[in-house]
Amino acid sequence: MSLAMHKTCRSELAREIFKKIKQLAPAGLLACLLLGGCASLPLPEQTPTLALPMQLHIQREQADQRQDWLLVIQQQGAGLRWSLMDPLGIPLARQVLQDGSWHADGLLPPNPEARELFAALLFALTPQAELAANYPQAESAADARFLKPRWQVHYQQRQVLRIDIKGDVHYAISPLEAAP
């Protein structure tokens, strides 16, 4: 603590608080760096060409639990708007991918799992011709692609796929059928 702090602040409580902040600062900085590392998801070099708007059924599987969600991807200005909802239409997450980063869309709290799903799905939906330029570290086979160690994508047919995410979370994805 500096001598100036002692002269300008005579409050014992303020001195104690300042002392605690100095002690906790390195741990707080480390926590921010770790969280920042978790938040940095692989994104394409440029937004891939997608047939939009797109409406998808997402079935999340982890251990014995399954959840059904609806996802709408649409163009919003220069960005892509991702809206994840439960089967009743209640929003779970809304994000816009613009200028190479994710931005909150609306007042929903941050949803890191949804953001990871959106990033993995963008990787999965990137046309094969654009894959190498957008994801140089990606590997691909006839019916699969990988972004190790994070994502594995297995294709059954056009827009019907399965994404396996590190941590034993699996997503079965298929297009929503349009009502006649």
PDB file of C-alpha atoms in Angstrom:
ATOM      1  CA  MET A   1       0.000   0.000   0.000  1.00  0.00           C
ATOM      2  CA  SER A   2       1.379   3.393  -0.909  1.00  0.00           C
ATOM      3  CA  LEU A   3       2.183   6.160   1.555  1.00  0.00           C
ATOM      4  CA  ALA A   4      -0.216   8.417  -0.374  1.00  0.00           C
ATOM      5  CA  MET A   5      -3.048   6.014   0.437  1.00  0.00           C
ATOM      6  CA  HIS A   6      -2.315   6.336   4.146  1.00  0.00           C
ATOM      7  CA  LYS A   7      -2.287  10.124   4.006  1.00  0.00           C
ATOM      8  CA  THR A   8      -5.391  10.618   1.857  1.00  0.00           C
ATOM      9  CA  CYS A   9      -7.618   7.935   3.332  1.00  0.00           C
ATOM     10  CA  ARG A  10      -7.944   7.818   7.077  1.00  0.00           C
ATOM     11  CA  SER A  11     -10.741   5.239   7.129  1.00  0.00           C
ATOM     12  CA  GLU A  12      -9.627   1.907   8.570  1.00  0.00           C
ATOM     13  CA  LEU A  13     -12.408   0.137   6.636  1.00  0.00           C
ATOM     14  CA  ALA A  14     -11.225   1.640   3.329  1.00  0.00           C
ATOM     15  CA  ARG A  15      -7.633   0.583   4.032  1.00  0.00           C
ATOM     16  CA  GLU A  16      -8.771  -2.981   4.797  1.00  0.00           C
ATOM     17  CA  ILE A  17     -10.854  -3.158   1.633  1.00  0.00           C
ATOM     18  CA  PHE A  18      -7.935  -1.874  -0.456  1.00  0.00           C
ATOM     19  CA  LYS A  19      -5.671  -4.461   1.162  1.00  0.00           C
ATOM     20  CA  LYS A  20      -8.117  -7.294   0.332  1.00  0.00           C
ATOM     21  CA  ILE A  21      -8.460  -6.104  -3.267  1.00  0.00           C
ATOM     22  CA  LYS A  22      -4.675  -6.166  -3.697  1.00  0.00           C
ATOM     23  CA  GLN A  23      -4.603  -9.725  -2.329  1.00  0.00           C
ATOM     24  CA  LEU A  24      -7.435 -10.958  -4.556  1.00  0.00           C
ATOM     25  CA  ALA A  25      -6.406  -9.190  -7.775  1.00  0.00           C
ATOM     26  CA  PRO A  26      -4.099 -11.966  -9.091  1.00  0.00           C
ATOM     27  CA  ALA A  27      -6.761 -14.643  -8.509  1.00  0.00           C
ATOM     28  CA  GLY A  28      -9.417 -12.482 -10.178  1.00  0.00           C
ATOM     29  CA  LEU A  29      -7.191 -11.879 -13.180  1.00  0.00           C
ATOM     30  CA  LEU A  30      -6.504 -15.605 -13.494  1.00  0.00           C
ATOM     31  CA  ALA A  31     -10.238 -16.375 -13.320  1.00  0.00           C
ATOM     32  CA  CYS A  32     -10.965 -13.820 -16.057  1.00  0.00           C
ATOM     33  CA  LEU A  33      -8.266 -15.308 -18.281  1.00  0.00           C
ATOM     34  CA  LEU A  34      -9.580 -18.838 -17.767  1.00  0.00           C
ATOM     35  CA  LEU A  35     -13.160 -17.805 -18.474  1.00  0.00           C
ATOM     36  CA  GLY A  36     -12.034 -15.859 -21.510  1.00  0.00           C
ATOM     37  CA  GLY A  37     -10.305 -18.975 -22.827  1.00  0.00           C
ATOM     38  CA  CYS A  38     -13.504 -20.987 -22.387  1.00  0.00           C
ATOM     39  CA  ALA A  39     -15.512 -18.317 -24.141  1.00  0.00           C
ATOM     40  CA  SER A  40     -13.324 -18.236 -27.256  1.00  0.00           C
ATOM     41  CA  LEU A  41     -15.013 -20.706 -29.566  1.00  0.00           C
ATOM     42  CA  PRO A  42     -13.685 -21.552 -33.016  1.00  0.00           C
ATOM     43  CA  LEU A  43     -15.382 -19.330 -35.582  1.00  0.00           C
ATOM     44  CA  PRO A  44     -15.033 -19.243 -39.363  1.00  0.00           C
ATOM     45  CA  GLU A  45     -12.671 -16.805 -41.058  1.00  0.00           C
ATOM     46  CA  GLN A  46     -15.706 -15.523 -43.027  1.00  0.00           C
ATOM     47  CA  THR A  47     -19.410 -16.196 -42.659  1.00  0.00           C
ATOM     48  CA  PRO A  48     -20.140 -19.331 -44.712  1.00  0.00           C
ATOM     49  CA  THR A  49     -22.820 -19.457 -47.392  1.00  0.00           C
ATOM     50  CA  LEU A  50     -25.999 -20.845 -45.822  1.00  0.00           C
ATOM     51  CA  ALA A  51     -29.521 -21.264 -47.229  1.00  0.00           C
ATOM     52  CA  LEU A  52     -31.396 -18.974 -44.838  1.00  0.00           C
ATOM     53  CA  PRO A  53     -33.710 -18.769 -43.023  1.00  0.00           C
ATOM     54  CA  MET A  54     -33.207 -22.206 -41.507  1.00  0.00           C
ATOM     55  CA  GLN A  55     -35.435 -23.939 -38.931  1.00  0.00           C
ATOM     56  CA  LEU A  56     -33.986 -26.936 -37.145  1.00  0.00           C
ATOM     57  CA  HIS A  57     -35.078 -29.478 -34.567  1.00  0.00           C
ATOM     58  CA  ILE A  58     -32.343 -30.038 -31.982  1.00  0.00           C
ATOM     59  CA  GLN A  59     -32.388 -33.043 -29.686  1.00  0.00           C
ATOM     60  CA  ARG A  60     -29.848 -32.684 -26.889  1.00  0.00           C
ATOM     61  CA  GLU A  61     -28.617 -35.899 -25.286  1.00  0.00           C
ATOM     62  CA  GLN A  62     -26.454 -36.202 -22.202  1.00  0.00           C
ATOM     63  CA  ALA A  63     -26.302 -39.354 -20.085  1.00  0.00           C
ATOM     64  CA  ASP A  64     -29.945 -40.509 -19.774  1.00  0.00           C
ATOM     65  CA  GLN A  65     -31.528 -37.114 -20.416  1.00  0.00           C
ATOM     66  CA  ARG A  66     -33.003 -35.818 -23.662  1.00  0.00           C
ATOM     67  CA  GLN A  67     -34.321 -32.373 -24.462  1.00  0.00           C
ATOM     68  CA  ASP A  68     -35.994 -31.088 -27.606  1.00  0.00           C
ATOM     69  CA  TRP A  69     -35.334 -27.572 -28.838  1.00  0.00           C
ATOM     70  CA  LEU A  70     -36.139 -25.481 -31.897  1.00  0.00           C
ATOM     71  CA  LEU A  71     -33.510 -23.322 -33.585  1.00  0.00           C
ATOM     72  CA  VAL A  72     -34.055 -20.579 -36.136  1.00  0.00           C
ATOM     73  CA  ILE A  73     -31.081 -19.147 -38.029  1.00  0.00           C
ATOM     74  CA  GLN A  74     -31.696 -16.047 -40.117  1.00  0.00           C
ATOM     75  CA  GLN A  75     -29.836 -13.196 -41.740  1.00  0.00           C
ATOM     76  CA  GLN A  76     -29.883  -9.977 -39.709  1.00  0.00           C
ATOM     77  CA  GLY A  77     -28.101  -7.195 -41.543  1.00  0.00           C
ATOM     78  CA  ALA A  78     -24.458  -8.227 -41.880  1.00  0.00           C
ATOM     79  CA  GLY A  79     -24.820 -10.896 -39.181  1.00  0.00           C
ATOM     80  CA  LEU A  80     -26.526 -14.196 -38.458  1.00  0.00           C
ATOM     81  CA  ARG A  81     -29.238 -14.287 -35.794  1.00  0.00           C
ATOM     82  CA  TRP A  82     -29.579 -17.547 -33.821  1.00  0.00           C
ATOM     83  CA  SER A  83     -32.752 -18.071 -31.754  1.00  0.00           C
ATOM     84  CA  LEU A  84     -33.057 -21.206 -29.602  1.00  0.00           C
ATOM     85  CA  MET A  85     -36.467 -22.053 -28.108  1.00  0.00           C
ATOM     86  CA  ASP A  86     -38.099 -24.852 -26.187  1.00  0.00           C
ATOM     87  CA  PRO A  87     -41.007 -26.709 -27.886  1.00  0.00           C
ATOM     88  CA  LEU A  88     -43.491 -24.185 -26.453  1.00  0.00           C
ATOM     89  CA  GLY A  89     -41.645 -21.312 -28.131  1.00  0.00           C
ATOM     90  CA  ILE A  90     -40.084 -19.937 -24.945  1.00  0.00           C
ATOM     91  CA  PRO A  91     -36.696 -18.405 -25.819  1.00  0.00           C
ATOM     92  CA  LEU A  92     -33.649 -20.111 -24.300  1.00  0.00           C
ATOM     93  CA  ALA A  93     -30.915 -18.176 -26.106  1.00  0.00           C
ATOM     94  CA  ARG A  94     -30.566 -15.488 -28.756  1.00  0.00           C
ATOM     95  CA  GLN A  95     -27.243 -14.507 -30.261  1.00  0.00           C
ATOM     96  CA  VAL A  96     -26.054 -12.612 -33.317  1.00  0.00           C
ATOM     97  CA  LEU A  97     -22.797 -13.556 -34.994  1.00  0.00           C
ATOM     98  CA  GLN A  98     -21.429 -10.388 -36.525  1.00  0.00           C
ATOM     99  CA  ASP A  99     -17.929  -9.191 -37.374  1.00  0.00           C
ATOM    100  CA  GLY A 100     -16.396 -12.434 -36.127  1.00  0.00           C
ATOM    101  CA  SER A 101     -17.883 -12.428 -32.631  1.00  0.00           C
ATOM    102  CA  TRP A 102     -21.052 -13.321 -30.782  1.00  0.00           C
ATOM    103  CA  HIS A 103     -23.324 -10.597 -29.412  1.00  0.00           C
ATOM    104  CA  ALA A 104     -26.338 -10.911 -27.115  1.00  0.00           C
ATOM    105  CA  ASP A 105     -29.664 -10.293 -28.833  1.00  0.00           C
ATOM    106  CA  GLY A 106     -32.297  -9.262 -26.332  1.00  0.00           C
ATOM    107  CA  LEU A 107     -32.416  -9.531 -22.577  1.00  0.00           C
ATOM    108  CA  LEU A 108     -31.795 -13.246 -22.109  1.00  0.00           C
ATOM    109  CA  PRO A 109     -28.919 -14.126 -19.786  1.00  0.00           C
ATOM    110  CA  PRO A 110     -25.746 -15.539 -21.352  1.00  0.00           C
ATOM    111  CA  ASN A 111     -26.040 -19.201 -22.324  1.00  0.00           C
ATOM    112  CA  PRO A 112     -22.551 -20.639 -22.939  1.00  0.00           C
ATOM    113  CA  GLU A 113     -23.901 -24.068 -23.899  1.00  0.00           C
ATOM    114  CA  ALA A 114     -26.127 -22.558 -26.588  1.00  0.00           C
ATOM    115  CA  ARG A 115     -23.249 -20.459 -27.908  1.00  0.00           C
ATOM    116  CA  GLU A 116     -21.109 -23.616 -28.157  1.00  0.00           C
ATOM    117  CA  LEU A 117     -23.956 -25.365 -29.992  1.00  0.00           C
ATOM    118  CA  PHE A 118     -24.324 -22.427 -32.399  1.00  0.00           C
ATOM    119  CA  ALA A 119     -20.582 -22.365 -33.142  1.00  0.00           C
ATOM    120  CA  ALA A 120     -20.461 -26.151 -33.643  1.00  0.00           C
ATOM    121  CA  LEU A 121     -23.520 -26.045 -35.889  1.00  0.00           C
ATOM    122  CA  LEU A 122     -22.015 -23.247 -37.973  1.00  0.00           C
ATOM    123  CA  PHE A 123     -18.957 -25.473 -38.430  1.00  0.00           C
ATOM    124  CA  ALA A 124     -21.210 -28.414 -39.353  1.00  0.00           C
ATOM    125  CA  LEU A 125     -23.282 -26.399 -41.857  1.00  0.00           C
ATOM    126  CA  THR A 126     -20.302 -24.779 -43.594  1.00  0.00           C
ATOM    127  CA  PRO A 127     -20.284 -26.027 -47.208  1.00  0.00           C
ATOM    128  CA  GLN A 128     -17.448 -28.460 -47.968  1.00  0.00           C
ATOM    129  CA  ALA A 129     -16.041 -26.082 -50.600  1.00  0.00           C
ATOM    130  CA  GLU A 130     -15.649 -23.355 -47.931  1.00  0.00           C
ATOM    131  CA  LEU A 131     -14.415 -25.582 -45.087  1.00  0.00           C
ATOM    132  CA  ALA A 132     -10.635 -25.344 -45.602  1.00  0.00           C
ATOM    133  CA  ALA A 133     -10.675 -21.548 -45.937  1.00  0.00           C
ATOM    134  CA  ASN A 134     -12.952 -21.006 -42.934  1.00  0.00           C
ATOM    135  CA  TYR A 135     -11.621 -23.711 -40.605  1.00  0.00           C
ATOM    136  CA  PRO A 136      -8.014 -24.490 -41.620  1.00  0.00           C
ATOM    137  CA  GLN A 137      -7.556 -26.874 -38.675  1.00  0.00           C
ATOM    138  CA  ALA A 138     -10.627 -28.987 -39.583  1.00  0.00           C
ATOM    139  CA  GLU A 139     -10.413 -32.582 -40.768  1.00  0.00           C
ATOM    140  CA  SER A 140     -13.084 -34.187 -42.910  1.00  0.00           C
ATOM    141  CA  ALA A 141     -14.147 -37.543 -44.309  1.00  0.00           C
ATOM    142  CA  ALA A 142     -17.004 -38.617 -46.588  1.00  0.00           C
ATOM    143  CA  ASP A 143     -19.687 -38.490 -43.889  1.00  0.00           C
ATOM    144  CA  ALA A 144     -17.933 -36.702 -41.021  1.00  0.00           C
ATOM    145  CA  ARG A 145     -15.813 -33.729 -40.053  1.00  0.00           C
ATOM    146  CA  PHE A 146     -13.798 -32.953 -36.962  1.00  0.00           C
ATOM    147  CA  LEU A 147     -12.437 -29.939 -35.165  1.00  0.00           C
ATOM    148  CA  LYS A 148     -10.295 -31.695 -32.598  1.00  0.00           C
ATOM    149  CA  PRO A 149     -10.507 -31.967 -29.687  1.00  0.00           C
ATOM    150  CA  ARG A 150     -13.773 -30.054 -29.467  1.00  0.00           C
ATOM    151  CA  TRP A 151     -16.326 -31.196 -32.069  1.00  0.00           C
ATOM    152  CA  GLN A 152     -17.177 -34.268 -34.144  1.00  0.00           C
ATOM    153  CA  VAL A 153     -19.895 -34.033 -36.772  1.00  0.00           C
ATOM    154  CA  HIS A 154     -21.467 -37.121 -38.376  1.00  0.00           C
ATOM    155  CA  TYR A 155     -23.774 -36.674 -41.378  1.00  0.00           C
ATOM    156  CA  GLN A 156     -26.666 -39.032 -42.084  1.00  0.00           C
ATOM    157  CA  GLN A 157     -28.100 -37.012 -44.987  1.00  0.00           C
ATOM    158  CA  ARG A 158     -28.484 -33.378 -46.027  1.00  0.00           C
ATOM    159  CA  GLN A 159     -29.070 -31.269 -42.869  1.00  0.00           C
ATOM    160  CA  VAL A 160     -29.552 -34.417 -40.770  1.00  0.00           C
ATOM    161  CA  LEU A 161     -26.533 -34.764 -38.557  1.00  0.00           C
ATOM    162  CA  ARG A 162     -25.163 -35.482 -35.133  1.00  0.00           C
ATOM    163  CA  ILE A 163     -22.717 -33.250 -33.281  1.00  0.00           C
ATOM    164  CA  ASP A 164     -20.648 -34.703 -30.470  1.00  0.00           C
ATOM    165  CA  ILE A 165     -19.155 -32.061 -28.219  1.00  0.00           C
ATOM    166  CA  LYS A 166     -16.267 -32.624 -25.839  1.00  0.00           C
ATOM    167  CA  GLY A 167     -17.777 -33.363 -22.436  1.00  0.00           C
ATOM    168  CA  ASP A 168     -20.169 -36.107 -23.595  1.00  0.00           C
ATOM    169  CA  VAL A 169     -22.964 -33.878 -24.941  1.00  0.00           C
ATOM    170  CA  HIS A 170     -24.590 -34.967 -28.201  1.00  0.00           C
ATOM    171  CA  TYR A 171     -26.986 -33.126 -30.496  1.00  0.00           C
ATOM    172  CA  ALA A 172     -29.157 -34.790 -33.144  1.00  0.00           C
ATOM    173  CA  ILE A 173     -30.130 -32.143 -35.697  1.00  0.00           C
ATOM    174  CA  SER A 174     -32.726 -32.275 -38.434  1.00  0.00           C
ATOM    175  CA  PRO A 175     -34.714 -29.707 -40.418  1.00  0.00           C
ATOM    176  CA  LEU A 176     -38.207 -28.825 -39.236  1.00  0.00           C
ATOM    177  CA  GLU A 177     -40.758 -29.911 -41.792  1.00  0.00           C
ATOM    178  CA  ALA A 178     -42.778 -27.076 -43.258  1.00  0.00           C
ATOM    179  CA  ALA A 179     -46.493 -27.308 -42.592  1.00  0.00           C
ATOM    180  CA  PRO A 180     -48.639 -27.691 -45.754  1.00  0.00           C
TER     181      PRO A 180
END
